[in-house]
mmCIF file of C-alpha atoms in Angstrom:
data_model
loop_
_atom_site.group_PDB
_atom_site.id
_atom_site.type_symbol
_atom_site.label_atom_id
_atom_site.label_comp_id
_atom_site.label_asym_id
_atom_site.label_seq_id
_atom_site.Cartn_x
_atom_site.Cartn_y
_atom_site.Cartn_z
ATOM 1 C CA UNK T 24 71.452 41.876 213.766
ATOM 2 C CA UNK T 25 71.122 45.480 213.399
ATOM 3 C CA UNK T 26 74.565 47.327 214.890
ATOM 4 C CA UNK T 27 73.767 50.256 216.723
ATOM 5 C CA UNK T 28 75.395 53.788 215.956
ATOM 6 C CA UNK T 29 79.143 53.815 217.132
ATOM 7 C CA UNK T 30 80.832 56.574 219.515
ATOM 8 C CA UNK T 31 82.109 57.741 215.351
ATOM 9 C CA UNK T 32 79.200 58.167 214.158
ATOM 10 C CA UNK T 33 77.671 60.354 217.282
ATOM 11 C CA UNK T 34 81.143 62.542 216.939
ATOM 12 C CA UNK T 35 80.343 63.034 213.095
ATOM 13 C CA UNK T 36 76.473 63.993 213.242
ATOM 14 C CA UNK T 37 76.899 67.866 214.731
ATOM 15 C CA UNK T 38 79.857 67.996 212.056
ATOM 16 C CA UNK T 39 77.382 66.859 209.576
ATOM 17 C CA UNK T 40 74.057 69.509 211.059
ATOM 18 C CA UNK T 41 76.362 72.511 210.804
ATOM 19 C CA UNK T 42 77.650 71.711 207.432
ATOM 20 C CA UNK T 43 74.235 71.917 206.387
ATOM 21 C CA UNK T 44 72.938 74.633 208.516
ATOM 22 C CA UNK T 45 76.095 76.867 206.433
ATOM 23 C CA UNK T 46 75.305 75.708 203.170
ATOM 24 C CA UNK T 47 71.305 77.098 203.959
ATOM 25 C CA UNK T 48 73.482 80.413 204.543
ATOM 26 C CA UNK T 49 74.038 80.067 200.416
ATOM 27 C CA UNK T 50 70.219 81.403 200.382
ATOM 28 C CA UNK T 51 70.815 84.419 201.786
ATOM 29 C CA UNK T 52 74.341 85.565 199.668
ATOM 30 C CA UNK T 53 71.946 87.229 196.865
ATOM 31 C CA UNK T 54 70.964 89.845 199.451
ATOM 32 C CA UNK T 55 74.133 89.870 201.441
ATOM 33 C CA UNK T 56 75.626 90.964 197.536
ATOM 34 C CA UNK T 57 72.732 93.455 196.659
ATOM 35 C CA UNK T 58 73.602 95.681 200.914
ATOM 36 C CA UNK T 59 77.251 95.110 200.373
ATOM 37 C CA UNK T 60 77.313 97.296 196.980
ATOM 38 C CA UNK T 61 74.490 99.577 198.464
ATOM 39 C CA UNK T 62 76.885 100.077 201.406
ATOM 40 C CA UNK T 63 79.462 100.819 199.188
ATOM 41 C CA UNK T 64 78.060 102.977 196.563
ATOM 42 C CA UNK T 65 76.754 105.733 200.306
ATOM 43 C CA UNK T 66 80.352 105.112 201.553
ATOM 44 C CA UNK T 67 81.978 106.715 197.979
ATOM 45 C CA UNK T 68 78.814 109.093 197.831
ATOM 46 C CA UNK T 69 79.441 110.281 201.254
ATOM 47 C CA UNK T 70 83.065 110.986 200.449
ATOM 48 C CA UNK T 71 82.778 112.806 197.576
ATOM 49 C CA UNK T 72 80.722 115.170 199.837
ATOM 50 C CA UNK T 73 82.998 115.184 202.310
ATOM 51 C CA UNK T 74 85.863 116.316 200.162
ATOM 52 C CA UNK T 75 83.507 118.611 198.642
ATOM 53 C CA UNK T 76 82.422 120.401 202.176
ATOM 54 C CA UNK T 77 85.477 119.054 204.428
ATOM 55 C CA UNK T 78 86.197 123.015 204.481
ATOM 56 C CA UNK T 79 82.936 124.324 205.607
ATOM 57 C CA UNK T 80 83.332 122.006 208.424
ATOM 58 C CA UNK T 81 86.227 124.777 209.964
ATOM 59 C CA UNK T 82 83.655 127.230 211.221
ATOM 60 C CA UNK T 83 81.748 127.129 214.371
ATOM 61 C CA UNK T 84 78.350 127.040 215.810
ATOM 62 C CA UNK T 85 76.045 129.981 215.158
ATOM 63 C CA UNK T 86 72.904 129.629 217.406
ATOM 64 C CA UNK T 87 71.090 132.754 215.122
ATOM 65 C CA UNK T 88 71.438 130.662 211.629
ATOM 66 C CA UNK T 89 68.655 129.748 210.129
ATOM 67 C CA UNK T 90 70.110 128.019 207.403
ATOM 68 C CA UNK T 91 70.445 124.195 206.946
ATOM 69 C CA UNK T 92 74.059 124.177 207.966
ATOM 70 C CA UNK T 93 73.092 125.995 211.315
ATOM 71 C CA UNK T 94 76.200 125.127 213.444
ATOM 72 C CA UNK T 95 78.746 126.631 210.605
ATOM 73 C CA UNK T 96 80.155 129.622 210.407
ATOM 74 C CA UNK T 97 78.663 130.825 206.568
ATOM 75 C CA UNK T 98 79.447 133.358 206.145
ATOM 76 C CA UNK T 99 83.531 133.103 205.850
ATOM 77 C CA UNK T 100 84.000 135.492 208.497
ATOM 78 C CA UNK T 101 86.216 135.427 212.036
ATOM 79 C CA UNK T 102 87.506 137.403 214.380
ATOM 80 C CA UNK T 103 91.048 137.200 212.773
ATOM 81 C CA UNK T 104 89.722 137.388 209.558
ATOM 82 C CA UNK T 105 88.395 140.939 210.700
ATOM 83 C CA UNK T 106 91.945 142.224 211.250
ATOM 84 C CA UNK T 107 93.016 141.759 207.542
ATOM 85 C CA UNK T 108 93.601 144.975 205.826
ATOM 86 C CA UNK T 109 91.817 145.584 202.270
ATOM 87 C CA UNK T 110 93.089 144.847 198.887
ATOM 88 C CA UNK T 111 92.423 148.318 197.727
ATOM 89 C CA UNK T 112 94.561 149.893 200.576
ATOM 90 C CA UNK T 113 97.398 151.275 200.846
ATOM 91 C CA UNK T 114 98.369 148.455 203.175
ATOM 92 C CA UNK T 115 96.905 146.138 201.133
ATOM 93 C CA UNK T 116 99.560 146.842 197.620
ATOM 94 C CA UNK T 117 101.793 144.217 198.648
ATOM 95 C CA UNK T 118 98.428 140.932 199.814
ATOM 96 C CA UNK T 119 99.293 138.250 197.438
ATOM 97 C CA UNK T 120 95.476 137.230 196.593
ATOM 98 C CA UNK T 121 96.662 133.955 194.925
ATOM 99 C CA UNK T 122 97.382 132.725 198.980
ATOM 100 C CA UNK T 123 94.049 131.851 200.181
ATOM 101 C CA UNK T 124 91.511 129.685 200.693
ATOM 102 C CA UNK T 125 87.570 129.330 199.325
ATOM 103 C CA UNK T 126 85.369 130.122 202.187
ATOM 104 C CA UNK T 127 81.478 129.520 202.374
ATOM 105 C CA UNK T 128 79.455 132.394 201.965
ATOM 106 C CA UNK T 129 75.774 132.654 202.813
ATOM 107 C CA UNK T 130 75.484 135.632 200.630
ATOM 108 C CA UNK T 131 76.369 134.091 197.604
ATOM 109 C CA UNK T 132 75.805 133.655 194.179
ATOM 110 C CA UNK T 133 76.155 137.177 192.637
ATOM 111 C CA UNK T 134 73.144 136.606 190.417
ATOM 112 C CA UNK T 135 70.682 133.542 189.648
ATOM 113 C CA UNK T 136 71.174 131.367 185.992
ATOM 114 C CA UNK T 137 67.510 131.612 185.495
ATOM 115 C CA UNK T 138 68.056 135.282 185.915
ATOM 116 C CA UNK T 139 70.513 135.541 183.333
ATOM 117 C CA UNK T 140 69.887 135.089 179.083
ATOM 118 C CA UNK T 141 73.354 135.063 178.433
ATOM 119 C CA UNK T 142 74.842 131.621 179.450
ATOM 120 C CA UNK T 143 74.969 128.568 177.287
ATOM 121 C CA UNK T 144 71.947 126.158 177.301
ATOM 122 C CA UNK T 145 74.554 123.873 178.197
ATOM 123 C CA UNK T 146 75.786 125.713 181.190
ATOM 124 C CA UNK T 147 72.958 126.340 183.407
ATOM 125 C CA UNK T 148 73.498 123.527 185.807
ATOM 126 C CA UNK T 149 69.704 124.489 187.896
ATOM 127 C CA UNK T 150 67.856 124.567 184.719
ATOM 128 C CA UNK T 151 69.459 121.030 183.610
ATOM 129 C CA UNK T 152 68.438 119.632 186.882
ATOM 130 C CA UNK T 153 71.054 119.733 189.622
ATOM 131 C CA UNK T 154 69.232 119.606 193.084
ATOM 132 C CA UNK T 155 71.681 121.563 195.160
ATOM 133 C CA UNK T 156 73.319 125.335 195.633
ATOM 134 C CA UNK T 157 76.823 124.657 197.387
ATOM 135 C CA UNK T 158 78.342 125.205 194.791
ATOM 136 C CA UNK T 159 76.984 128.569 194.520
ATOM 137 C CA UNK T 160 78.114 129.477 198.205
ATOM 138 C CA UNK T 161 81.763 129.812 197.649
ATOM 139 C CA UNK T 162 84.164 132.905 197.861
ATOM 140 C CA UNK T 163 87.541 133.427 197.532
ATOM 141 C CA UNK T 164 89.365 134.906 200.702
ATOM 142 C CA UNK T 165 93.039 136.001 200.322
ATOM 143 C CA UNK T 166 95.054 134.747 203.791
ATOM 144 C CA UNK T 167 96.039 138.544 204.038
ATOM 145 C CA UNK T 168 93.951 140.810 202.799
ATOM 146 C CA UNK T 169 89.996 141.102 201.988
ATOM 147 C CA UNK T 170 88.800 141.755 198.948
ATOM 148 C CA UNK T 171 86.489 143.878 198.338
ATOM 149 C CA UNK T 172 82.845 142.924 197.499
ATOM 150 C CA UNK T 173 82.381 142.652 193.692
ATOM 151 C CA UNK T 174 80.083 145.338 192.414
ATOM 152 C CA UNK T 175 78.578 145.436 188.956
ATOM 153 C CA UNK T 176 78.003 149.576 188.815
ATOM 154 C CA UNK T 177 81.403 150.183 189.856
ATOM 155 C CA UNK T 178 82.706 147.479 187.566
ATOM 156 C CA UNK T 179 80.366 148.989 184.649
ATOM 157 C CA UNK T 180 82.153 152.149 184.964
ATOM 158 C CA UNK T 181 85.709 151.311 185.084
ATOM 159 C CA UNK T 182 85.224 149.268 181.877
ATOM 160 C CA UNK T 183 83.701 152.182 180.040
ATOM 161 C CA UNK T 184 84.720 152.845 176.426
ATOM 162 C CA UNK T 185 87.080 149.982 176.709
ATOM 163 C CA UNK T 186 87.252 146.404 175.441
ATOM 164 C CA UNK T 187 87.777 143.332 177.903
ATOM 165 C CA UNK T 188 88.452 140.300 175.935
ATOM 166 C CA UNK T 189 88.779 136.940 177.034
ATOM 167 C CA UNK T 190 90.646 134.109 174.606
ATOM 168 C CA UNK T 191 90.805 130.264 175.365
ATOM 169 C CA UNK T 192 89.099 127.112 175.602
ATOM 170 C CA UNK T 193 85.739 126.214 177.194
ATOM 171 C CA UNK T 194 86.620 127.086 181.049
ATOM 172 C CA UNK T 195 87.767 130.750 180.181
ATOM 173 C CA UNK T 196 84.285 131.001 178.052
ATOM 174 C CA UNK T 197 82.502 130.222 181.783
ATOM 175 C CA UNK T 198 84.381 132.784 183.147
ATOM 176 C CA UNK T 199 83.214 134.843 180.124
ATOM 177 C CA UNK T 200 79.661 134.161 180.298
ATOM 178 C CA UNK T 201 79.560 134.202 184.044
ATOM 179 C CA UNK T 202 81.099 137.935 184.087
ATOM 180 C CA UNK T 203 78.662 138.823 181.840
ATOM 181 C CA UNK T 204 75.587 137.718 183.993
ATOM 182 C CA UNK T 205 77.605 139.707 187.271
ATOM 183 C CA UNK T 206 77.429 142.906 184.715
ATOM 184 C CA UNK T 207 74.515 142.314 183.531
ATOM 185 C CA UNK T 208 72.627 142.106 187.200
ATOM 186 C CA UNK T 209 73.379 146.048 187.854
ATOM 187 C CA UNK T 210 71.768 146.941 184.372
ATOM 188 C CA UNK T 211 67.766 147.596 184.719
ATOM 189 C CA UNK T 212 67.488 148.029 180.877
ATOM 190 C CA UNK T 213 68.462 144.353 179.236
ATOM 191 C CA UNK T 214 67.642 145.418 176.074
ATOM 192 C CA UNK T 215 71.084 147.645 176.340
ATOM 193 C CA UNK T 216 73.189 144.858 176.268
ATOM 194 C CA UNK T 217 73.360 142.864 173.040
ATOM 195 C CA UNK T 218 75.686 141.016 170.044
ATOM 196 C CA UNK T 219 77.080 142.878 168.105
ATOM 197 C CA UNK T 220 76.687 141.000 164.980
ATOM 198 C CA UNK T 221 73.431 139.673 166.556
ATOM 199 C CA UNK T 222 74.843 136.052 166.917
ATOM 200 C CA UNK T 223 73.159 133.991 169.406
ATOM 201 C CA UNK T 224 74.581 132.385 172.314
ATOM 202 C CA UNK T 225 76.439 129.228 171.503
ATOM 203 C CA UNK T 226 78.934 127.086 172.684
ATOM 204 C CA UNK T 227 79.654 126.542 168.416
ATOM 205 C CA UNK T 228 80.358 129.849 167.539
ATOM 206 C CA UNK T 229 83.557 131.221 166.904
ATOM 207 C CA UNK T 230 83.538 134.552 168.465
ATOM 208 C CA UNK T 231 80.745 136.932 170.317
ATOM 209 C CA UNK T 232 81.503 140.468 171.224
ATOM 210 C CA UNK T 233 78.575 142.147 173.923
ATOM 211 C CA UNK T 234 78.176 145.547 174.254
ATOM 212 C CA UNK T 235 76.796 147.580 177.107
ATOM 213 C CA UNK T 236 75.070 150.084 175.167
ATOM 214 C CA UNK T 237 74.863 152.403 178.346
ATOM 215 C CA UNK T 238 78.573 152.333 178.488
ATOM 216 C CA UNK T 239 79.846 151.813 175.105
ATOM 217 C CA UNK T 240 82.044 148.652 176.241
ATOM 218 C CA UNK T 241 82.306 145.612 175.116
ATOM 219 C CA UNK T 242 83.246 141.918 176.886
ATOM 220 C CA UNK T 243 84.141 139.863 174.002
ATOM 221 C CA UNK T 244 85.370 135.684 173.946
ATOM 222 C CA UNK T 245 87.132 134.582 171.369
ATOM 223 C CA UNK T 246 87.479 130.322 171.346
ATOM 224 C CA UNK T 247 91.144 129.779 170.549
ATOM 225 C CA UNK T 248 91.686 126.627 172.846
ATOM 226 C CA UNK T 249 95.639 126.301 171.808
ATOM 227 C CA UNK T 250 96.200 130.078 171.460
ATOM 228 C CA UNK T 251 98.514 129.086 168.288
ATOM 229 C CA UNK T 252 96.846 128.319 164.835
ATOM 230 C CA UNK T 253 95.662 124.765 164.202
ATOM 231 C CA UNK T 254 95.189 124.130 160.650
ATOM 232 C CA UNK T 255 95.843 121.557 158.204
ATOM 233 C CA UNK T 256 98.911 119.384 157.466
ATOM 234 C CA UNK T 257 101.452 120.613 154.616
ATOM 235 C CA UNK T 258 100.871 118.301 151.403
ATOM 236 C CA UNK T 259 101.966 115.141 151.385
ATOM 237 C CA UNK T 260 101.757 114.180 155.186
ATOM 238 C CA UNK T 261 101.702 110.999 156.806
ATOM 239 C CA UNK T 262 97.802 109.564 156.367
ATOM 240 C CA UNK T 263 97.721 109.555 160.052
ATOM 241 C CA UNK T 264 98.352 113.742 160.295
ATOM 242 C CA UNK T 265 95.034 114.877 160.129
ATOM 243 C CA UNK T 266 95.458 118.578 161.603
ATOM 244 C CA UNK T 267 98.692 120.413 163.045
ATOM 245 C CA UNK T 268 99.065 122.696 165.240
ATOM 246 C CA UNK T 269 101.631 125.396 164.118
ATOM 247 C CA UNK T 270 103.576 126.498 167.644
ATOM 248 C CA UNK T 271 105.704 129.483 165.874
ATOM 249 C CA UNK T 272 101.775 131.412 164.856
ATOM 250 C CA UNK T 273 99.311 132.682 166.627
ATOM 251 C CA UNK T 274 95.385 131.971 166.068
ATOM 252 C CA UNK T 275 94.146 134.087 163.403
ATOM 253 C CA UNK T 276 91.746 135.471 165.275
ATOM 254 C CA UNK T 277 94.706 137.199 167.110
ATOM 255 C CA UNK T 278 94.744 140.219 164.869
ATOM 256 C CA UNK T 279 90.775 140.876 166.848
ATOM 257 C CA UNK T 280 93.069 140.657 170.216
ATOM 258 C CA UNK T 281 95.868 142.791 170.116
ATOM 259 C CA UNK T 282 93.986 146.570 170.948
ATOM 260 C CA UNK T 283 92.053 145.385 173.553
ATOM 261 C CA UNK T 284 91.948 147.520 176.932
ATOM 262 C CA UNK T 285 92.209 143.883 179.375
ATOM 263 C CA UNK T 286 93.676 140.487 177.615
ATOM 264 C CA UNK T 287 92.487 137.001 179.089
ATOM 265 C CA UNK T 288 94.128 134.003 178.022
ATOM 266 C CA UNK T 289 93.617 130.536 179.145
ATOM 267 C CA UNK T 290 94.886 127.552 177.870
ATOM 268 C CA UNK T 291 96.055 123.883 179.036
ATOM 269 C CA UNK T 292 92.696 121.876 179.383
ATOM 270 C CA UNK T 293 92.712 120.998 175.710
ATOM 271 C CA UNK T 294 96.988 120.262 176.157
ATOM 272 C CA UNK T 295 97.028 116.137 176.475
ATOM 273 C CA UNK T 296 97.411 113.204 174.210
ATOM 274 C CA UNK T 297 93.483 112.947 173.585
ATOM 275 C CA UNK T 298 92.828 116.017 172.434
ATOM 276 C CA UNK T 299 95.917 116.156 169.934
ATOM 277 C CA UNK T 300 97.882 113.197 168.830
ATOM 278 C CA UNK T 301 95.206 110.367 169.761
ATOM 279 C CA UNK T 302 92.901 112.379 167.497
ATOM 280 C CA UNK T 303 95.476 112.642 164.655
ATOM 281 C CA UNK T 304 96.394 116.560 165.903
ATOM 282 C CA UNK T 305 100.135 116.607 165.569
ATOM 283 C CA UNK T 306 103.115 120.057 165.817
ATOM 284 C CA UNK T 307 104.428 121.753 163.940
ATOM 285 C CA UNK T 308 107.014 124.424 163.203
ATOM 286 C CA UNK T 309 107.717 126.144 159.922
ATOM 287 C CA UNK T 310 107.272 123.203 157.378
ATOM 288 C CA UNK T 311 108.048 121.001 159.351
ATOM 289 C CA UNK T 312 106.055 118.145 161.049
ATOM 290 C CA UNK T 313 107.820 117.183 164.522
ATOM 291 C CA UNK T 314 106.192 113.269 165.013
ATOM 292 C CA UNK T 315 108.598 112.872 167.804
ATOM 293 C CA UNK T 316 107.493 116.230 169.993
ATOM 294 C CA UNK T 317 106.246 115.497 173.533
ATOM 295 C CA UNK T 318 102.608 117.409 174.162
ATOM 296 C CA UNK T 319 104.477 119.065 177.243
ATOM 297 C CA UNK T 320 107.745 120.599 174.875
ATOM 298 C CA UNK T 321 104.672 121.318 172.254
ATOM 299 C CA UNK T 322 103.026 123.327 174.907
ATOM 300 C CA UNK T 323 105.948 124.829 176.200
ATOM 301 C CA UNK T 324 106.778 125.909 172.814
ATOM 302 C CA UNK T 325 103.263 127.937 172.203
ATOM 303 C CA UNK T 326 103.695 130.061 175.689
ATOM 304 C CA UNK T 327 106.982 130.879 173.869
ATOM 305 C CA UNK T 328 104.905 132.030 170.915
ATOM 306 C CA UNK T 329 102.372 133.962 172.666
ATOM 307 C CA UNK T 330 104.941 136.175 174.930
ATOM 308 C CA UNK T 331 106.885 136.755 171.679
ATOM 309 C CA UNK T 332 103.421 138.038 170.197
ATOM 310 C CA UNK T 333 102.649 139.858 173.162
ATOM 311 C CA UNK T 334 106.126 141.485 173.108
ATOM 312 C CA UNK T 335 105.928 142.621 169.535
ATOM 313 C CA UNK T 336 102.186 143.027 168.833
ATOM 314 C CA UNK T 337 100.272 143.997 171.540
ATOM 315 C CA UNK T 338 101.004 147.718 173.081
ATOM 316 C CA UNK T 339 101.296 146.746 177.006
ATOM 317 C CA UNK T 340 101.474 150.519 178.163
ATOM 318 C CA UNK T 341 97.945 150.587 176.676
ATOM 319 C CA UNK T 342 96.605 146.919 177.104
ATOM 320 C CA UNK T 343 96.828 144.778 180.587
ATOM 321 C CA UNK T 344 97.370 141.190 180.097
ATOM 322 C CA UNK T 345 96.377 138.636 182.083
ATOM 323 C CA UNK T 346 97.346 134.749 181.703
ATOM 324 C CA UNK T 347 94.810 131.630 183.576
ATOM 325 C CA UNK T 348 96.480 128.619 183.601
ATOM 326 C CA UNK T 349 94.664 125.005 184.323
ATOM 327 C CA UNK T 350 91.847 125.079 186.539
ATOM 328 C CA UNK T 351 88.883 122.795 187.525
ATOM 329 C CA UNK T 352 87.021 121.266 184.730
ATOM 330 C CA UNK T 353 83.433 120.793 184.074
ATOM 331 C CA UNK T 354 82.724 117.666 184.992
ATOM 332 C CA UNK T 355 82.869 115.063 187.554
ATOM 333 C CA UNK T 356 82.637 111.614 187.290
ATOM 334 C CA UNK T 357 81.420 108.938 189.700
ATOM 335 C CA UNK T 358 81.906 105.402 188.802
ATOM 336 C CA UNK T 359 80.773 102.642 191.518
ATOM 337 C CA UNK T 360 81.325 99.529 190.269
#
């Protein structure tokens, strides 16, 4: 006698239809995957733009722009900005121009990389295939003060017959390379401006000195990324000492330095435990071999050096010195994972 289904088994059935209506869900968890990370990876794009931008985004609407950001204000102007006295004033002597802000600027860059033959291969981001300009678009605008336009002529001039050095690591040789381009722009004649020891450009050479023939000066970068001498270990080291870096003597390029007309230093990118003791680069002072130095006291220790060298080598009546400390550096990762 066959039993029919009980009131149990009717209860269990829709249990039983959306258990397996879920489990057809299973089919679809692939592509559920595959939009979750795409939705991901815009979200972390779309911040790094943000961060990038977030300060363009305090201007206003300009109806007459014709640019893609129309409804910015580009060109890092306002009405209160207006009121700021200039650097170059006598009102201005007393503007601290390390208080500011970078402001977009419409009117920016100074000059083109394609238009310039005297920047690393390495270093011309358009050539090697970035897409965009922003970067290009950005000026520097003191809270207090303007400062004034920069102008290659008038730049030309007050460097003649002098020497403008710059000493460092990679980020003050951008600086270098990138002032020489702004010079270069107000020459006509190229063929003026040339090595001295007719070195090409490269990031592996030691030293390169230009001259502007037209104004017998020179802008010169020397690559010193400590500032103090790194050679190698006294005899009978530790296996594990491959180089030191002495902290109580100067590079020896620093002889080259001292009777310059302007002094740029730059250190601290090439400071950290990577670039010295991971890779067997340890301090030292006199003979001596100090294992136990932190990077930071080790660093500490070579500004020490460089203001005593300053103070008893370089004539500062005769040559302005200038000290960059860290700043951004060349790259930027994105990892989505």
């Amino acid at each position: 006698m066959c039993k029919g289904p009980s009131q149990q088994d009717h209860e269990t059935m829709p249990n039983f239809e959306v258990f397996k209506r879920f489990k057809r869900l299973r089919l679809f968890e692939p592509s559920l995957g595959v939009l979750g990370f795409f939705f991901f990876a815009v979200c972390v794009i779309c911040c790094f733009f943000y961060l990038d931008y977030k300060a363009v985004a305090k201007g206003y609407r300009v109806p007459s722009q014709s640019q893609r950001f129309m409804w910015l204000k580009l060109d890092g102007s306002s009405s209160s900005e207006k009121k700021k006295v200039d650097f170059l004033s006598q009102e201005g002597k007393g503007c601290d121009v390390f208080d500011g802000d970078w402001v977009w600027d419409e009117t920016y860059p100074l000059y083109e990389s394609r238009d310039c033959s005297f920047l690393d291969e390495g270093f011309r981001c358009t050539e090697n295939g970035r897409p965009d300009l922003f970067y290009t678009k950005w000026r520097w605008q003191p809270k207090h003060c303007n400062l004034p336009r920069f102008d290659g002529k008038v730049m030309l001039e007050k460097l003649r017959n002098k020497r403008l050095v710059f000493v460092g690591d990679s980020i003050g040789r951008n600086q270098w390379e990138s002032f020489l381009c702004m010079l270069a722009s107000a020459v006509p004649n190229k063929d003026s401006i040339y090595e001295v020891n007719g070195s090409p450009i490269t990031k592996h050479k030691g030293f390169l000195v230009f001259k502007f023939k037209d104004y017998n000066c020179t802008v010169e970068y020397y690559r010193a990324p400590f500032l103090v001498l790194q050679s190698r270990p006294p005899a009978l080291s530790q296996q594990k000492i491959k180089t030191t870096l002495k902290l109580d003597q100067m590079d020896w390029n620093s002889i080259r330095w001292k009777d310059a007309d302007l002094l740029v230093f730059n250190t601290g990118h090439w400071w950290n435990h990577e670039k010295t003791i991971r890779g067997g680069c340890y301090f030292q002072e006199g003979e001596k071999v100090k294992m136990e130095m932190t990077v930071e006291h080790a660093y500490q220790r070579s500004i020490e050096t460089v203001m005593q060298w300053i103070h008893n080598e370089v004539n500062t009546s005769t040559t302005k010195v200038f000290f960059r400390t860290f700043a951004p550096v060349h790259f930027r990762f994105v990892l989505i994972l």
